[in-house]
mmCIF file of C-alpha atoms and ligand atoms in Angstrom:
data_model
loop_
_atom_site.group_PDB
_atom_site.id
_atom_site.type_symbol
_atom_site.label_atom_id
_atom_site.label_comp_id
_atom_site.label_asym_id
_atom_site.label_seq_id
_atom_site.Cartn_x
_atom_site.Cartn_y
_atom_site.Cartn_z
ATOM 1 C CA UNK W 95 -39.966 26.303 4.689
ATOM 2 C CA UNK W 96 -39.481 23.672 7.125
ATOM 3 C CA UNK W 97 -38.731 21.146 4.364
ATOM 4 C CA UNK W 98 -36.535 23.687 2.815
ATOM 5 C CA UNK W 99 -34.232 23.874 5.908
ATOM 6 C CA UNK W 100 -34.380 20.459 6.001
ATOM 7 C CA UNK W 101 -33.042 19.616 2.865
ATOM 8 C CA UNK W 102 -30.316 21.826 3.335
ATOM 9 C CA UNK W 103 -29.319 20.241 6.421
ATOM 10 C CA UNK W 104 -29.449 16.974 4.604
ATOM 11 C CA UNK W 105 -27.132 18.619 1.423
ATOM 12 C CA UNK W 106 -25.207 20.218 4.324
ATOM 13 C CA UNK W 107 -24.221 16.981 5.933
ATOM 14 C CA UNK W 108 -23.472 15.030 2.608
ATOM 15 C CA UNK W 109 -21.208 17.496 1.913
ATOM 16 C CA UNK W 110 -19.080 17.609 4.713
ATOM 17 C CA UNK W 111 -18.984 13.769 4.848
ATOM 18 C CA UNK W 112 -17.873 13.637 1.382
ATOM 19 C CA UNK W 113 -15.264 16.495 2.546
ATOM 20 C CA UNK W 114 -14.064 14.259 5.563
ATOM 21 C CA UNK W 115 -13.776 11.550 3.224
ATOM 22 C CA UNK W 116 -11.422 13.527 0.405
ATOM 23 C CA UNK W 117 -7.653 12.797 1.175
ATOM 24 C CA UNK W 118 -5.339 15.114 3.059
ATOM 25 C CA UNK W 119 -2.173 13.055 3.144
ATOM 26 C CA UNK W 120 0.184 13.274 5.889
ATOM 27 C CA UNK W 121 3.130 15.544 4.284
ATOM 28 C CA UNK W 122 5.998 13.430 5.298
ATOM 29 C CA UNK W 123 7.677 10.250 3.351
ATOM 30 C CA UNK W 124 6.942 7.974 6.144
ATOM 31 C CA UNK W 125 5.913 4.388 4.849
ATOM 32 C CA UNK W 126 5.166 1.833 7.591
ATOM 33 C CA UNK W 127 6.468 -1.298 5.837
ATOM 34 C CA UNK W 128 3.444 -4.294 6.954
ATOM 35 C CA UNK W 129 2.016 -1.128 8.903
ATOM 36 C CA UNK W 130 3.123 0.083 12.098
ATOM 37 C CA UNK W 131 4.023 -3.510 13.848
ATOM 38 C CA UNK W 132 7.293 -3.730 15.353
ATOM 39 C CA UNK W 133 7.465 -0.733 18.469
ATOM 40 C CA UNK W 134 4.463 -1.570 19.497
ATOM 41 C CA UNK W 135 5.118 -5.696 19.151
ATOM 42 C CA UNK W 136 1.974 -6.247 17.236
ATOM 43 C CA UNK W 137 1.705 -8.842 14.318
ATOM 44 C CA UNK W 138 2.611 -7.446 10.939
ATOM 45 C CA UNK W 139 0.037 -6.913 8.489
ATOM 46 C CA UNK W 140 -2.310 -6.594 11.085
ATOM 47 C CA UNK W 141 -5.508 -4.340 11.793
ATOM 48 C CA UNK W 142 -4.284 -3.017 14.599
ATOM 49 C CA UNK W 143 -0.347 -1.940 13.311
ATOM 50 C CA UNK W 144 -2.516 -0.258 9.772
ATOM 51 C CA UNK W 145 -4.188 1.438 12.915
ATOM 52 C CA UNK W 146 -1.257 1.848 14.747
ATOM 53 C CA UNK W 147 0.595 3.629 11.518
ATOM 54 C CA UNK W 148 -3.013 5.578 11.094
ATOM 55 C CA UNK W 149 -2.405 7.023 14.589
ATOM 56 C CA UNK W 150 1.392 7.905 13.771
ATOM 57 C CA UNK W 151 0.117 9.732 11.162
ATOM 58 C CA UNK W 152 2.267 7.950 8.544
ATOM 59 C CA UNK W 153 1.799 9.153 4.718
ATOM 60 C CA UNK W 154 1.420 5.213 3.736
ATOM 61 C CA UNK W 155 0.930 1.970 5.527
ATOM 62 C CA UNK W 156 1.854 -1.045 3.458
ATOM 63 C CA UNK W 157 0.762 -4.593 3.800
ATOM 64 C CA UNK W 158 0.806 -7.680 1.563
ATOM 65 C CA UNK W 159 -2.386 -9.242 -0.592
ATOM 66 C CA UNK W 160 -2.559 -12.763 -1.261
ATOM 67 C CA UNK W 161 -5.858 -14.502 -2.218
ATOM 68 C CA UNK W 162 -7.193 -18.166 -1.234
ATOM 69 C CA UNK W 163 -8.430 -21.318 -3.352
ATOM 70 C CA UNK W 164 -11.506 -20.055 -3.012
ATOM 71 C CA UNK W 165 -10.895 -16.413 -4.288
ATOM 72 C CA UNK W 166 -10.954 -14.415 -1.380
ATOM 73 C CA UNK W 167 -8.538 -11.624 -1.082
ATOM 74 C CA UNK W 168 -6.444 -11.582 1.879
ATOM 75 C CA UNK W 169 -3.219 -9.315 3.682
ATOM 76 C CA UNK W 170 -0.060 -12.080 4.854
ATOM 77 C CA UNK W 171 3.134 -11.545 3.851
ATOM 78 C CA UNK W 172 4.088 -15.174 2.833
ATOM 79 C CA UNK W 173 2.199 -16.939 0.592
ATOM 80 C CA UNK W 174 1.980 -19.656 3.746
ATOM 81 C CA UNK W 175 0.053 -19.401 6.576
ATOM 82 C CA UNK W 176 -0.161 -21.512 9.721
ATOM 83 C CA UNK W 177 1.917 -24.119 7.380
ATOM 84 C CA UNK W 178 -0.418 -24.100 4.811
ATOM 85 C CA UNK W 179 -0.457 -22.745 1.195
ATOM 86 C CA UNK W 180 -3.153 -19.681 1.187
ATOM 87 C CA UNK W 181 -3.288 -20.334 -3.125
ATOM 88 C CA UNK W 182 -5.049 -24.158 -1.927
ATOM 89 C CA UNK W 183 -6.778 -23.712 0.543
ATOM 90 C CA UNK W 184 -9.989 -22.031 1.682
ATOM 91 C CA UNK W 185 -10.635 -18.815 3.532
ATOM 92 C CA UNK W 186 -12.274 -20.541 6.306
ATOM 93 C CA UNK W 187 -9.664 -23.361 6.663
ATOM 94 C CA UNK W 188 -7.321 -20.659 7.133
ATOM 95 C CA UNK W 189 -9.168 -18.269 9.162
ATOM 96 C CA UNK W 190 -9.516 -21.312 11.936
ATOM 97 C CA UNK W 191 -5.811 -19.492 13.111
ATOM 98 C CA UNK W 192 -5.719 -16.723 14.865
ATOM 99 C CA UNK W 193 -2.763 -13.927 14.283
ATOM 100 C CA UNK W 194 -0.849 -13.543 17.518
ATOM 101 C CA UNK W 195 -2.754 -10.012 19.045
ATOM 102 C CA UNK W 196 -5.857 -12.701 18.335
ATOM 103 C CA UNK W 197 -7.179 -10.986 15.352
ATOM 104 C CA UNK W 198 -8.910 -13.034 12.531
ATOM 105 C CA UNK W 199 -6.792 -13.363 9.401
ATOM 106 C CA UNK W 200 -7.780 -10.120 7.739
ATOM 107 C CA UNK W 201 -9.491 -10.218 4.655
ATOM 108 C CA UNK W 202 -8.775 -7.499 2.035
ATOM 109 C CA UNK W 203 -12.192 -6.176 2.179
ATOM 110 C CA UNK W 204 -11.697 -5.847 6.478
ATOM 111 C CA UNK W 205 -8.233 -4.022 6.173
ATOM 112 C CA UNK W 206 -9.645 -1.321 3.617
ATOM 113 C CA UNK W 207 -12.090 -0.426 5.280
ATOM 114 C CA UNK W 208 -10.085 -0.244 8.406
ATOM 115 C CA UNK W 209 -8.344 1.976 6.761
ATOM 116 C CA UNK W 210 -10.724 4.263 5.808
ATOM 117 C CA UNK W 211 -12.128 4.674 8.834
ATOM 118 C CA UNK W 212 -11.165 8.016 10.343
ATOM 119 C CA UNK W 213 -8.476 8.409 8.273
ATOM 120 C CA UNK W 214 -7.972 10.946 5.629
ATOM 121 C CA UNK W 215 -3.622 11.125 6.317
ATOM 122 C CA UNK W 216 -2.375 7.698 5.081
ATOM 123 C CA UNK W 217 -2.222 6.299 2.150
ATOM 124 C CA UNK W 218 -3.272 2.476 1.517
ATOM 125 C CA UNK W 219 -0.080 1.075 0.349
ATOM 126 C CA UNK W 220 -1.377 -2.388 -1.518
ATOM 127 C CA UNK W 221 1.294 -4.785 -2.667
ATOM 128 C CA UNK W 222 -0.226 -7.906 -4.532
ATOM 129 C CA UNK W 223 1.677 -10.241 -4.458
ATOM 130 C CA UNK W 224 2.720 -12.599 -7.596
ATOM 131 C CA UNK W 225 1.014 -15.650 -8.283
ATOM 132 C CA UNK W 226 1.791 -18.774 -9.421
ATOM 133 C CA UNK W 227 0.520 -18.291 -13.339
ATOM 134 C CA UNK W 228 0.070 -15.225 -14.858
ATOM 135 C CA UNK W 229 -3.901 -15.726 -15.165
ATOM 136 C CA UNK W 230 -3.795 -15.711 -11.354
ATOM 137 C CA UNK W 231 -2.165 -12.678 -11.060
ATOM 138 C CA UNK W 232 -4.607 -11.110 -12.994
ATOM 139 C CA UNK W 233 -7.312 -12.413 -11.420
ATOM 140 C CA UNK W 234 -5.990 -11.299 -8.220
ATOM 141 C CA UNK W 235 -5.117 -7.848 -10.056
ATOM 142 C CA UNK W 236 -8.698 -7.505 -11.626
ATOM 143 C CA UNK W 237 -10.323 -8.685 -7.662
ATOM 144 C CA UNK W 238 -8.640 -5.621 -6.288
ATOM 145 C CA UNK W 239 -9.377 -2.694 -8.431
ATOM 146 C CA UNK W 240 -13.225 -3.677 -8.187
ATOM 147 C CA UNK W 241 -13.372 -3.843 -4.065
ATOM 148 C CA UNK W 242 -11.086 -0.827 -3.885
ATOM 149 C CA UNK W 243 -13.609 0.788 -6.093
ATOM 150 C CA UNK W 244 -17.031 -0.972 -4.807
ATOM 151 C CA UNK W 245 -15.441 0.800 -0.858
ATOM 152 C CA UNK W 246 -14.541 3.790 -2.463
ATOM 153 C CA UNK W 247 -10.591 3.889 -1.384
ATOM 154 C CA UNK W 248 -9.557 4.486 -4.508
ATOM 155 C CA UNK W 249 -7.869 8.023 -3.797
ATOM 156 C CA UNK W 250 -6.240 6.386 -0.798
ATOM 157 C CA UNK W 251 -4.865 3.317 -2.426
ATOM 158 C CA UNK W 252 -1.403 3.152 -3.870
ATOM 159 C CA UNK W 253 -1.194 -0.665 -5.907
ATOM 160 C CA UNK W 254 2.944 -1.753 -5.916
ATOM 161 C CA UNK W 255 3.920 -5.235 -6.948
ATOM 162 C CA UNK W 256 6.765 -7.182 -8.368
ATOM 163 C CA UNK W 257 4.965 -8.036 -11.138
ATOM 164 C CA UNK W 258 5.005 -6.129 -13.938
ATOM 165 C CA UNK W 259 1.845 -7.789 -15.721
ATOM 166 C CA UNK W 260 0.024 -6.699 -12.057
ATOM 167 C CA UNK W 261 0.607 -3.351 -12.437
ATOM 168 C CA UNK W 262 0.019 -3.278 -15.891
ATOM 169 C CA UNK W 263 -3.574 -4.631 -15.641
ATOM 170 C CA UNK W 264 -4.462 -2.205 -12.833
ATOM 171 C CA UNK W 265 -3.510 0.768 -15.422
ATOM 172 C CA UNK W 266 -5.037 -0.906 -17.846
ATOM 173 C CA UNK W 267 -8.436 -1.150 -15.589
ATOM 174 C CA UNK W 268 -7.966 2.421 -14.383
ATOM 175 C CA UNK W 269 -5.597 4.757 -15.593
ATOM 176 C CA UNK W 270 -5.639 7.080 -12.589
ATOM 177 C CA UNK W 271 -4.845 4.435 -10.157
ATOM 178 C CA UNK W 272 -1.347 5.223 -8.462
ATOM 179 C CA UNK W 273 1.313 2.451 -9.408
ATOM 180 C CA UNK W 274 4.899 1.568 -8.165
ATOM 181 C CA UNK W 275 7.087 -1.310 -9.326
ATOM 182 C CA UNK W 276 8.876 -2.914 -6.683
ATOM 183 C CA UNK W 277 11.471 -5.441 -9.011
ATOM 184 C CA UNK W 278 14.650 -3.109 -10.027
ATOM 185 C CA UNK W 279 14.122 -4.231 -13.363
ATOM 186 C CA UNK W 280 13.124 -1.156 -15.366
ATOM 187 C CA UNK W 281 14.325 2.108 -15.517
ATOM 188 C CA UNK W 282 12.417 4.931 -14.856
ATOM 189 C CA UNK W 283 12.168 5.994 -18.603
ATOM 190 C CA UNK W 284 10.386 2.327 -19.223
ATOM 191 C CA UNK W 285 8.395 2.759 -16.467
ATOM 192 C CA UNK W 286 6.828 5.879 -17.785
ATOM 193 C CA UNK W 287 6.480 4.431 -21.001
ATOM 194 C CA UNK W 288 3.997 1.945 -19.340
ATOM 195 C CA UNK W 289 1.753 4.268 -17.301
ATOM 196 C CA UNK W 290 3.482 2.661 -13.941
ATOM 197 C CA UNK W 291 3.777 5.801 -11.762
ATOM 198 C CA UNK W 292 6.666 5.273 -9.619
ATOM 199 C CA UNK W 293 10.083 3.139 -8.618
ATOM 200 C CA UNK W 294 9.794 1.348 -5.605
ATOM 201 C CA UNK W 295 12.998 -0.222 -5.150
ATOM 202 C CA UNK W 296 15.574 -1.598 -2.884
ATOM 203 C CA UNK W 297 17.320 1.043 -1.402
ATOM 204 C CA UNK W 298 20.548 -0.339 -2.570
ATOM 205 C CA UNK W 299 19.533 -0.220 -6.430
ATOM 206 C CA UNK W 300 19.276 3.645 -6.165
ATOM 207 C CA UNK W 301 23.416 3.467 -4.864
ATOM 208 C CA UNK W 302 24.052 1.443 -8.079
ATOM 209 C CA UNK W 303 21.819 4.051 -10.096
ATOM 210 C CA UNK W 304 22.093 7.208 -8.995
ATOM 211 C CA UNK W 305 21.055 8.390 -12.388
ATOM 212 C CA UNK W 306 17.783 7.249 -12.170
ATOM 213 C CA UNK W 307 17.094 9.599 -9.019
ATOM 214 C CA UNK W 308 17.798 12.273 -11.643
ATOM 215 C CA UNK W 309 16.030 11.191 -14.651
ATOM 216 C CA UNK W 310 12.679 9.928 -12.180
ATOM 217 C CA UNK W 311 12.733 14.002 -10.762
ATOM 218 C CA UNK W 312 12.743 14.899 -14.528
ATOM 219 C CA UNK W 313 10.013 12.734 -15.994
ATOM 220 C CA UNK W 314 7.613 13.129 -12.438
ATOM 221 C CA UNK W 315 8.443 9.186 -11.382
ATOM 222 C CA UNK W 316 7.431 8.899 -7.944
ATOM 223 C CA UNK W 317 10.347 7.540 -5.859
ATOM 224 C CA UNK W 318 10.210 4.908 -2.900
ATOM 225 C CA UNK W 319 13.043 2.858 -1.422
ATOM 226 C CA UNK W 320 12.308 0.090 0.819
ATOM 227 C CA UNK W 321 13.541 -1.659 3.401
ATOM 228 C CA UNK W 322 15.000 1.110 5.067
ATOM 229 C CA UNK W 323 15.540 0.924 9.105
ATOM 230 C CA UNK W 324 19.098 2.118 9.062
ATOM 231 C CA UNK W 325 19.409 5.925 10.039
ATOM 232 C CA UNK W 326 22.590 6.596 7.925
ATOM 233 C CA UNK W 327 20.261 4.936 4.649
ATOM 234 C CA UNK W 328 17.457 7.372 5.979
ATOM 235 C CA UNK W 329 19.749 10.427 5.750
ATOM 236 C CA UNK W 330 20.553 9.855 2.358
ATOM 237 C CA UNK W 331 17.372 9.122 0.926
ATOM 238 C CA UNK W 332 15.770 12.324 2.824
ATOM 239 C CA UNK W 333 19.003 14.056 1.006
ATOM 240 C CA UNK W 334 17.945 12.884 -2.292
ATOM 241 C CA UNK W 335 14.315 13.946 -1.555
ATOM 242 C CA UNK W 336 13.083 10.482 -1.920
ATOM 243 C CA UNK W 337 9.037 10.627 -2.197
ATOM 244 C CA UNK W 338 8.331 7.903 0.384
ATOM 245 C CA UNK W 339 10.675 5.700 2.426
ATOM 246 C CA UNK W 340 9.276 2.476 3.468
ATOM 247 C CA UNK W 341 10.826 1.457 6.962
ATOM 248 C CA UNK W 342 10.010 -1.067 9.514
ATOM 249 C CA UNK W 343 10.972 1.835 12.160
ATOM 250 C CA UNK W 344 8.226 4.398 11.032
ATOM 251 C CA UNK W 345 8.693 5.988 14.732
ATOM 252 C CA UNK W 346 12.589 6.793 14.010
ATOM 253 C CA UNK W 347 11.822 8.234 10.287
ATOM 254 C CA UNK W 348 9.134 10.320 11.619
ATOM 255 C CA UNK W 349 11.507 11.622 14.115
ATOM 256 C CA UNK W 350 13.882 12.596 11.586
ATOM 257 C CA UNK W 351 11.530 13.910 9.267
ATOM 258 C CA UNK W 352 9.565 16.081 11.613
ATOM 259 C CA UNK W 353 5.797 15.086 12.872
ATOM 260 C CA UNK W 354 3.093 16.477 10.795
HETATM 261 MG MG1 MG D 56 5.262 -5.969 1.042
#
């Protein structure tokens, strides 16, 4: 009997852990473009502004993936760092430099799981970025999908990139993954056509092609508009019923938007 109540506790316990674990998205359209960095002066792509969007309760937090000469995955913006070129030179070379809040240079692997940890309300917003060949970019595509799988984030990941042949091979390696094209390139028709699952564009693009608000809506393309940080740009976008809006003010858009 003993063992009985025992193993139920156990069951019990796995249960609700794999419960806390299941996404409940924040239900706003609040993306914190580089996470939640510039209110609370903290470096962007940093630990501590994915936190810092975490604690806003943002529906995404974006940052940027590069990876190193020696194949590690890592979130900078520029494809420099500390003057040198991430692409030649080694993790450990580069990791000698500390970001300004004196965090390491975070490693893909440290920001997911950063991420998941309490945190069930915003979405992992992962832009690789393009290499310099196309073989790179697949590499870096193909490095991805496996640690977002082997940390189990992938219902909390979102993959965008303005590389086509990126997004592609993520689809390609897993179907249900959640894709957004950043280039304003294709229309929402072509994106469907390739499995990509939403337009993630400049918000001025969507002003030049109204019609593919419209058609996206029709065919279930997610929408996203980035860099938004202008109020009056907000307005309209939240008047379109844009899906996400990624902003360097996260604060103001939640504000706008209503907290969750
Ligand atoms: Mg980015």
């Amino acid at each position: 009997m003993r063992y009985i109540l025992c193993l139920l506790t156990v069951i019990s316990l796995t249960s609700c852990k794999l419960q806390k674990n299941m996404p409940e998205f924040a239900k706003n359209v609040v993306v914190a473009h580089r996470g939640a960095w510039k209110a609370q002066n903290l470096p962007e792509n940093s630990i501590a502004a994915l936190k810092q969007a975490i604690a806003l309760k943002c529906t995404g937090s974006e940052f940027d993936v590069q990876m190193t000469v020696d194949d590690v995955l890592v979130v900078n913006h520029d494809d420099i760092y500390e003057g040198m070129s991430i692409a030649e030179t080694s993790y450990d070379d580069l990791a000698v430099h500390k970001l300004s809040n004196g965090e390491k240079l975070p490693t893909l692997r440290e920001y997911i799981l950063a991420g998941l940890d309490n945190n069930t309300s915003t979405r992992l917003v992962c832009e690789i970025k393009p290499a310099k060949t196309k073989e790179r970019g697949q590499k870096m595509a193909e490095k991805t999908i496996e640690l977002v799988k082997e940390l189990n984030a992938e219902a909390m990941t979102v993959y965008i990139s303005f590389e086509y042949e990126i997004l592609k091979k993520i689809e390609e390696l897993n179907p249900k993954a959640q894709t957004q094209y950043l280039e304003a390139n294709k229309s929402p028709e072509e994106l469907k056509a390739d499995g990509i699952d939403g337009a993630d564009y400049h918000f001025k693009v969507f002003k030049k092609h109204p019609e593919w608000i419209e058609s996206a809506k029709k065919i279930g393309i997610a929408l996203n508009a980035w860099t938004v940080n202008d109020p009056v740009d907000m307005d309209w976008l939240l008047e379109e019923g844009f899906d996400y809006i990624t902003t360097n003010e996260p604060e103001l858009l939640l504000e706008k938007t209503g907290k969750p």
